[in-house]
Amino acid sequence: MSDVAADTPSALTDEAILERFANSRNVPGSARTLGFRLLAVSQADRRVEVAFEPRLEQVGNPMGQVQGGYVCAMLDECMSVAGLITSGMTCVVPTLEMKTSFLRPTLPGPLRAVGWVVKWGRTVCFSEGELYDPQGRLLAKASATAIPTPFAKFKK
């Protein structure tokens, strides 16, 4: 039996990933605008749960609802984090294509999204996501195709 090399990074637990996100000092502006907070991680299920808290003055339309592009951004963020988790925190997953279905108006305030990876391949990732209101009603659904890209290759 051979030992694992000392310089091989150890796999992060779900709890360690949650802690890493909670303590991150490098939160993208878009995530701050949407009120992003990672709630749950299941690497085994390739699934994440995310809280969002969009504010009307930042993301609202004239009808007092969250503008559809921001709904897409929340779902995209959630699915991308599911991809990042699935990669073992080694890849970003830039979205190639995304389809969103809007099922009911999204109002500003606390929201919950669930994202998961349907299929992870060497060159493509398929993911899905759902956005819910505080009463648990499904507001929007999305599916996406993305390219798993190791962090080292992603640098400009």
PDB file of C-alpha atoms in Angstrom:
ATOM      1  CA  MET A   1       0.000   0.000   0.000  1.00  0.00           C
ATOM      2  CA  SER A   2       1.425   3.410  -0.904  1.00  0.00           C
ATOM      3  CA  ASP A   3       0.862   6.594   1.044  1.00  0.00           C
ATOM      4  CA  VAL A   4      -0.681   9.667  -0.526  1.00  0.00           C
ATOM      5  CA  ALA A   5       1.974  12.264  -1.335  1.00  0.00           C
ATOM      6  CA  ALA A   6       2.351  14.904   1.363  1.00  0.00           C
ATOM      7  CA  ASP A   7       1.848  17.723  -1.136  1.00  0.00           C
ATOM      8  CA  THR A   8      -1.451  16.341  -2.460  1.00  0.00           C
ATOM      9  CA  PRO A   9      -4.256  18.636  -1.279  1.00  0.00           C
ATOM     10  CA  SER A  10      -6.761  16.886   0.933  1.00  0.00           C
ATOM     11  CA  ALA A  11     -10.381  16.867  -0.167  1.00  0.00           C
ATOM     12  CA  LEU A  12     -12.518  19.504   1.515  1.00  0.00           C
ATOM     13  CA  THR A  13     -15.535  18.419   3.521  1.00  0.00           C
ATOM     14  CA  ASP A  14     -18.932  19.954   2.817  1.00  0.00           C
ATOM     15  CA  GLU A  15     -18.589  21.904   6.077  1.00  0.00           C
ATOM     16  CA  ALA A  16     -15.132  23.204   5.088  1.00  0.00           C
ATOM     17  CA  ILE A  17     -16.522  24.444   1.769  1.00  0.00           C
ATOM     18  CA  LEU A  18     -19.366  26.241   3.557  1.00  0.00           C
ATOM     19  CA  GLU A  19     -16.854  27.845   5.901  1.00  0.00           C
ATOM     20  CA  ARG A  20     -14.621  28.871   2.992  1.00  0.00           C
ATOM     21  CA  PHE A  21     -17.539  30.627   1.280  1.00  0.00           C
ATOM     22  CA  ALA A  22     -18.715  32.259   4.517  1.00  0.00           C
ATOM     23  CA  ASN A  23     -15.248  33.667   5.236  1.00  0.00           C
ATOM     24  CA  SER A  24     -14.299  34.664   1.690  1.00  0.00           C
ATOM     25  CA  ARG A  25     -12.940  38.179   1.243  1.00  0.00           C
ATOM     26  CA  ASN A  26     -13.113  37.868  -2.541  1.00  0.00           C
ATOM     27  CA  VAL A  27     -16.899  37.982  -3.060  1.00  0.00           C
ATOM     28  CA  PRO A  28     -17.789  39.141  -6.587  1.00  0.00           C
ATOM     29  CA  GLY A  29     -19.815  42.345  -6.855  1.00  0.00           C
ATOM     30  CA  SER A  30     -22.603  40.492  -8.624  1.00  0.00           C
ATOM     31  CA  ALA A  31     -22.955  38.066  -5.690  1.00  0.00           C
ATOM     32  CA  ARG A  32     -23.071  41.003  -3.254  1.00  0.00           C
ATOM     33  CA  THR A  33     -25.729  42.744  -5.367  1.00  0.00           C
ATOM     34  CA  LEU A  34     -27.882  39.599  -5.302  1.00  0.00           C
ATOM     35  CA  GLY A  35     -27.359  39.024  -1.568  1.00  0.00           C
ATOM     36  CA  PHE A  36     -25.699  35.625  -2.167  1.00  0.00           C
ATOM     37  CA  ARG A  37     -25.084  33.298   0.795  1.00  0.00           C
ATOM     38  CA  LEU A  38     -24.228  29.600   0.486  1.00  0.00           C
ATOM     39  CA  LEU A  39     -26.510  27.604   2.806  1.00  0.00           C
ATOM     40  CA  ALA A  40     -25.768  23.940   2.104  1.00  0.00           C
ATOM     41  CA  VAL A  41     -23.364  21.790   0.130  1.00  0.00           C
ATOM     42  CA  SER A  42     -23.591  18.115  -0.785  1.00  0.00           C
ATOM     43  CA  GLN A  43     -20.601  17.000  -2.788  1.00  0.00           C
ATOM     44  CA  ALA A  44     -22.027  13.469  -2.879  1.00  0.00           C
ATOM     45  CA  ASP A  45     -25.207  14.747  -4.572  1.00  0.00           C
ATOM     46  CA  ARG A  46     -23.387  17.485  -6.573  1.00  0.00           C
ATOM     47  CA  ARG A  47     -25.927  19.901  -5.101  1.00  0.00           C
ATOM     48  CA  VAL A  48     -25.925  23.288  -3.379  1.00  0.00           C
ATOM     49  CA  GLU A  49     -28.526  25.445  -1.685  1.00  0.00           C
ATOM     50  CA  VAL A  50     -28.117  29.221  -1.811  1.00  0.00           C
ATOM     51  CA  ALA A  51     -29.916  32.138  -0.190  1.00  0.00           C
ATOM     52  CA  PHE A  52     -30.371  35.369  -2.115  1.00  0.00           C
ATOM     53  CA  GLU A  53     -31.773  38.645  -0.849  1.00  0.00           C
ATOM     54  CA  PRO A  54     -32.152  41.022  -3.799  1.00  0.00           C
ATOM     55  CA  ARG A  55     -33.171  44.604  -2.987  1.00  0.00           C
ATOM     56  CA  LEU A  56     -35.751  46.464  -5.051  1.00  0.00           C
ATOM     57  CA  GLU A  57     -33.587  49.597  -5.478  1.00  0.00           C
ATOM     58  CA  GLN A  58     -30.802  47.505  -7.050  1.00  0.00           C
ATOM     59  CA  VAL A  59     -32.595  44.842  -9.107  1.00  0.00           C
ATOM     60  CA  GLY A  60     -36.232  45.930  -9.366  1.00  0.00           C
ATOM     61  CA  ASN A  61     -38.307  46.671 -12.426  1.00  0.00           C
ATOM     62  CA  PRO A  62     -41.082  49.325 -12.610  1.00  0.00           C
ATOM     63  CA  MET A  63     -43.640  46.760 -11.354  1.00  0.00           C
ATOM     64  CA  GLY A  64     -41.703  46.215  -8.114  1.00  0.00           C
ATOM     65  CA  GLN A  65     -40.484  42.768  -9.128  1.00  0.00           C
ATOM     66  CA  VAL A  66     -36.974  41.425  -9.616  1.00  0.00           C
ATOM     67  CA  GLN A  67     -36.029  42.082 -13.248  1.00  0.00           C
ATOM     68  CA  GLY A  68     -35.722  38.812 -15.208  1.00  0.00           C
ATOM     69  CA  GLY A  69     -32.022  39.203 -15.945  1.00  0.00           C
ATOM     70  CA  TYR A  70     -31.301  39.179 -12.219  1.00  0.00           C
ATOM     71  CA  VAL A  71     -33.427  36.051 -11.787  1.00  0.00           C
ATOM     72  CA  CYS A  72     -31.233  34.451 -14.471  1.00  0.00           C
ATOM     73  CA  ALA A  73     -28.123  35.692 -12.663  1.00  0.00           C
ATOM     74  CA  MET A  74     -29.242  34.062  -9.390  1.00  0.00           C
ATOM     75  CA  LEU A  75     -29.855  30.735 -11.107  1.00  0.00           C
ATOM     76  CA  ASP A  76     -26.591  30.993 -13.054  1.00  0.00           C
ATOM     77  CA  GLU A  77     -24.674  31.716  -9.838  1.00  0.00           C
ATOM     78  CA  CYS A  78     -26.263  28.772  -8.055  1.00  0.00           C
ATOM     79  CA  MET A  79     -25.590  26.322 -10.897  1.00  0.00           C
ATOM     80  CA  SER A  80     -22.015  27.597 -11.269  1.00  0.00           C
ATOM     81  CA  VAL A  81     -21.331  27.020  -7.577  1.00  0.00           C
ATOM     82  CA  ALA A  82     -22.709  23.475  -7.950  1.00  0.00           C
ATOM     83  CA  GLY A  83     -20.170  22.992 -10.756  1.00  0.00           C
ATOM     84  CA  LEU A  84     -17.346  24.423  -8.667  1.00  0.00           C
ATOM     85  CA  ILE A  85     -18.260  22.046  -5.823  1.00  0.00           C
ATOM     86  CA  THR A  86     -18.470  19.080  -8.225  1.00  0.00           C
ATOM     87  CA  SER A  87     -14.959  19.847  -9.509  1.00  0.00           C
ATOM     88  CA  GLY A  88     -13.580  19.553  -5.996  1.00  0.00           C
ATOM     89  CA  MET A  89     -13.027  23.333  -5.934  1.00  0.00           C
ATOM     90  CA  THR A  90     -10.524  23.061  -8.816  1.00  0.00           C
ATOM     91  CA  CYS A  91     -12.509  24.474 -11.771  1.00  0.00           C
ATOM     92  CA  VAL A  92     -14.662  27.398 -12.703  1.00  0.00           C
ATOM     93  CA  VAL A  93     -17.567  26.569 -15.005  1.00  0.00           C
ATOM     94  CA  PRO A  94     -18.219  29.395 -17.473  1.00  0.00           C
ATOM     95  CA  THR A  95     -21.729  29.141 -18.895  1.00  0.00           C
ATOM     96  CA  LEU A  96     -22.018  28.456 -22.628  1.00  0.00           C
ATOM     97  CA  GLU A  97     -25.791  28.350 -22.841  1.00  0.00           C
ATOM     98  CA  MET A  98     -28.645  28.770 -20.385  1.00  0.00           C
ATOM     99  CA  LYS A  99     -32.408  28.394 -20.625  1.00  0.00           C
ATOM    100  CA  THR A 100     -34.660  29.927 -17.991  1.00  0.00           C
ATOM    101  CA  SER A 101     -38.382  29.459 -17.478  1.00  0.00           C
ATOM    102  CA  PHE A 102     -40.134  32.132 -15.401  1.00  0.00           C
ATOM    103  CA  LEU A 103     -43.069  30.533 -13.595  1.00  0.00           C
ATOM    104  CA  ARG A 104     -44.250  33.390 -11.361  1.00  0.00           C
ATOM    105  CA  PRO A 105     -43.097  36.923 -10.522  1.00  0.00           C
ATOM    106  CA  THR A 106     -40.049  37.146  -8.259  1.00  0.00           C
ATOM    107  CA  LEU A 107     -40.352  39.747  -5.525  1.00  0.00           C
ATOM    108  CA  PRO A 108     -37.390  41.358  -3.739  1.00  0.00           C
ATOM    109  CA  GLY A 109     -36.502  39.871  -0.373  1.00  0.00           C
ATOM    110  CA  PRO A 110     -35.350  36.492   0.861  1.00  0.00           C
ATOM    111  CA  LEU A 111     -35.184  33.778  -1.800  1.00  0.00           C
ATOM    112  CA  ARG A 112     -33.758  30.266  -1.915  1.00  0.00           C
ATOM    113  CA  ALA A 113     -32.163  28.530  -4.870  1.00  0.00           C
ATOM    114  CA  VAL A 114     -31.092  24.947  -5.370  1.00  0.00           C
ATOM    115  CA  GLY A 115     -28.558  24.003  -8.029  1.00  0.00           C
ATOM    116  CA  TRP A 116     -27.167  20.648  -9.059  1.00  0.00           C
ATOM    117  CA  VAL A 117     -24.946  19.087 -11.671  1.00  0.00           C
ATOM    118  CA  VAL A 118     -26.798  16.636 -13.894  1.00  0.00           C
ATOM    119  CA  LYS A 119     -23.727  15.448 -15.815  1.00  0.00           C
ATOM    120  CA  TRP A 120     -20.049  16.259 -15.276  1.00  0.00           C
ATOM    121  CA  GLY A 121     -17.666  15.492 -18.098  1.00  0.00           C
ATOM    122  CA  ARG A 122     -14.100  16.362 -18.979  1.00  0.00           C
ATOM    123  CA  THR A 123     -15.190  19.060 -21.427  1.00  0.00           C
ATOM    124  CA  VAL A 124     -18.808  19.828 -20.556  1.00  0.00           C
ATOM    125  CA  CYS A 125     -21.019  20.230 -17.507  1.00  0.00           C
ATOM    126  CA  PHE A 126     -24.822  20.116 -17.536  1.00  0.00           C
ATOM    127  CA  SER A 127     -26.589  21.689 -14.567  1.00  0.00           C
ATOM    128  CA  GLU A 128     -30.054  22.683 -13.412  1.00  0.00           C
ATOM    129  CA  GLY A 129     -31.403  25.119 -10.862  1.00  0.00           C
ATOM    130  CA  GLU A 130     -34.621  26.247  -9.230  1.00  0.00           C
ATOM    131  CA  LEU A 131     -35.518  29.480  -7.424  1.00  0.00           C
ATOM    132  CA  TYR A 132     -38.118  29.570  -4.607  1.00  0.00           C
ATOM    133  CA  ASP A 133     -39.896  32.284  -2.631  1.00  0.00           C
ATOM    134  CA  PRO A 134     -40.144  32.227   1.208  1.00  0.00           C
ATOM    135  CA  GLN A 135     -43.385  30.195   0.966  1.00  0.00           C
ATOM    136  CA  GLY A 136     -41.605  27.479  -1.027  1.00  0.00           C
ATOM    137  CA  ARG A 137     -43.291  28.321  -4.331  1.00  0.00           C
ATOM    138  CA  LEU A 138     -41.230  27.638  -7.450  1.00  0.00           C
ATOM    139  CA  LEU A 139     -40.511  30.960  -9.197  1.00  0.00           C
ATOM    140  CA  ALA A 140     -38.121  29.995 -11.988  1.00  0.00           C
ATOM    141  CA  LYS A 141     -36.192  27.019 -13.360  1.00  0.00           C
ATOM    142  CA  ALA A 142     -33.058  26.914 -15.458  1.00  0.00           C
ATOM    143  CA  SER A 143     -30.738  24.504 -17.201  1.00  0.00           C
ATOM    144  CA  ALA A 144     -27.246  25.289 -18.394  1.00  0.00           C
ATOM    145  CA  THR A 145     -24.318  23.942 -20.337  1.00  0.00           C
ATOM    146  CA  ALA A 146     -20.864  25.013 -19.173  1.00  0.00           C
ATOM    147  CA  ILE A 147     -17.175  24.279 -19.749  1.00  0.00           C
ATOM    148  CA  PRO A 148     -15.222  22.988 -16.729  1.00  0.00           C
ATOM    149  CA  THR A 149     -12.036  25.072 -16.761  1.00  0.00           C
ATOM    150  CA  PRO A 150      -9.225  24.514 -14.242  1.00  0.00           C
ATOM    151  CA  PHE A 151      -8.378  27.675 -12.306  1.00  0.00           C
ATOM    152  CA  ALA A 152      -4.818  27.677 -13.707  1.00  0.00           C
ATOM    153  CA  LYS A 153      -6.136  27.855 -17.294  1.00  0.00           C
ATOM    154  CA  PHE A 154      -8.733  30.491 -16.472  1.00  0.00           C
ATOM    155  CA  LYS A 155      -6.290  33.278 -15.610  1.00  0.00           C
ATOM    156  CA  LYS A 156      -6.226  36.157 -18.082  1.00  0.00           C
TER     157      LYS A 156
END
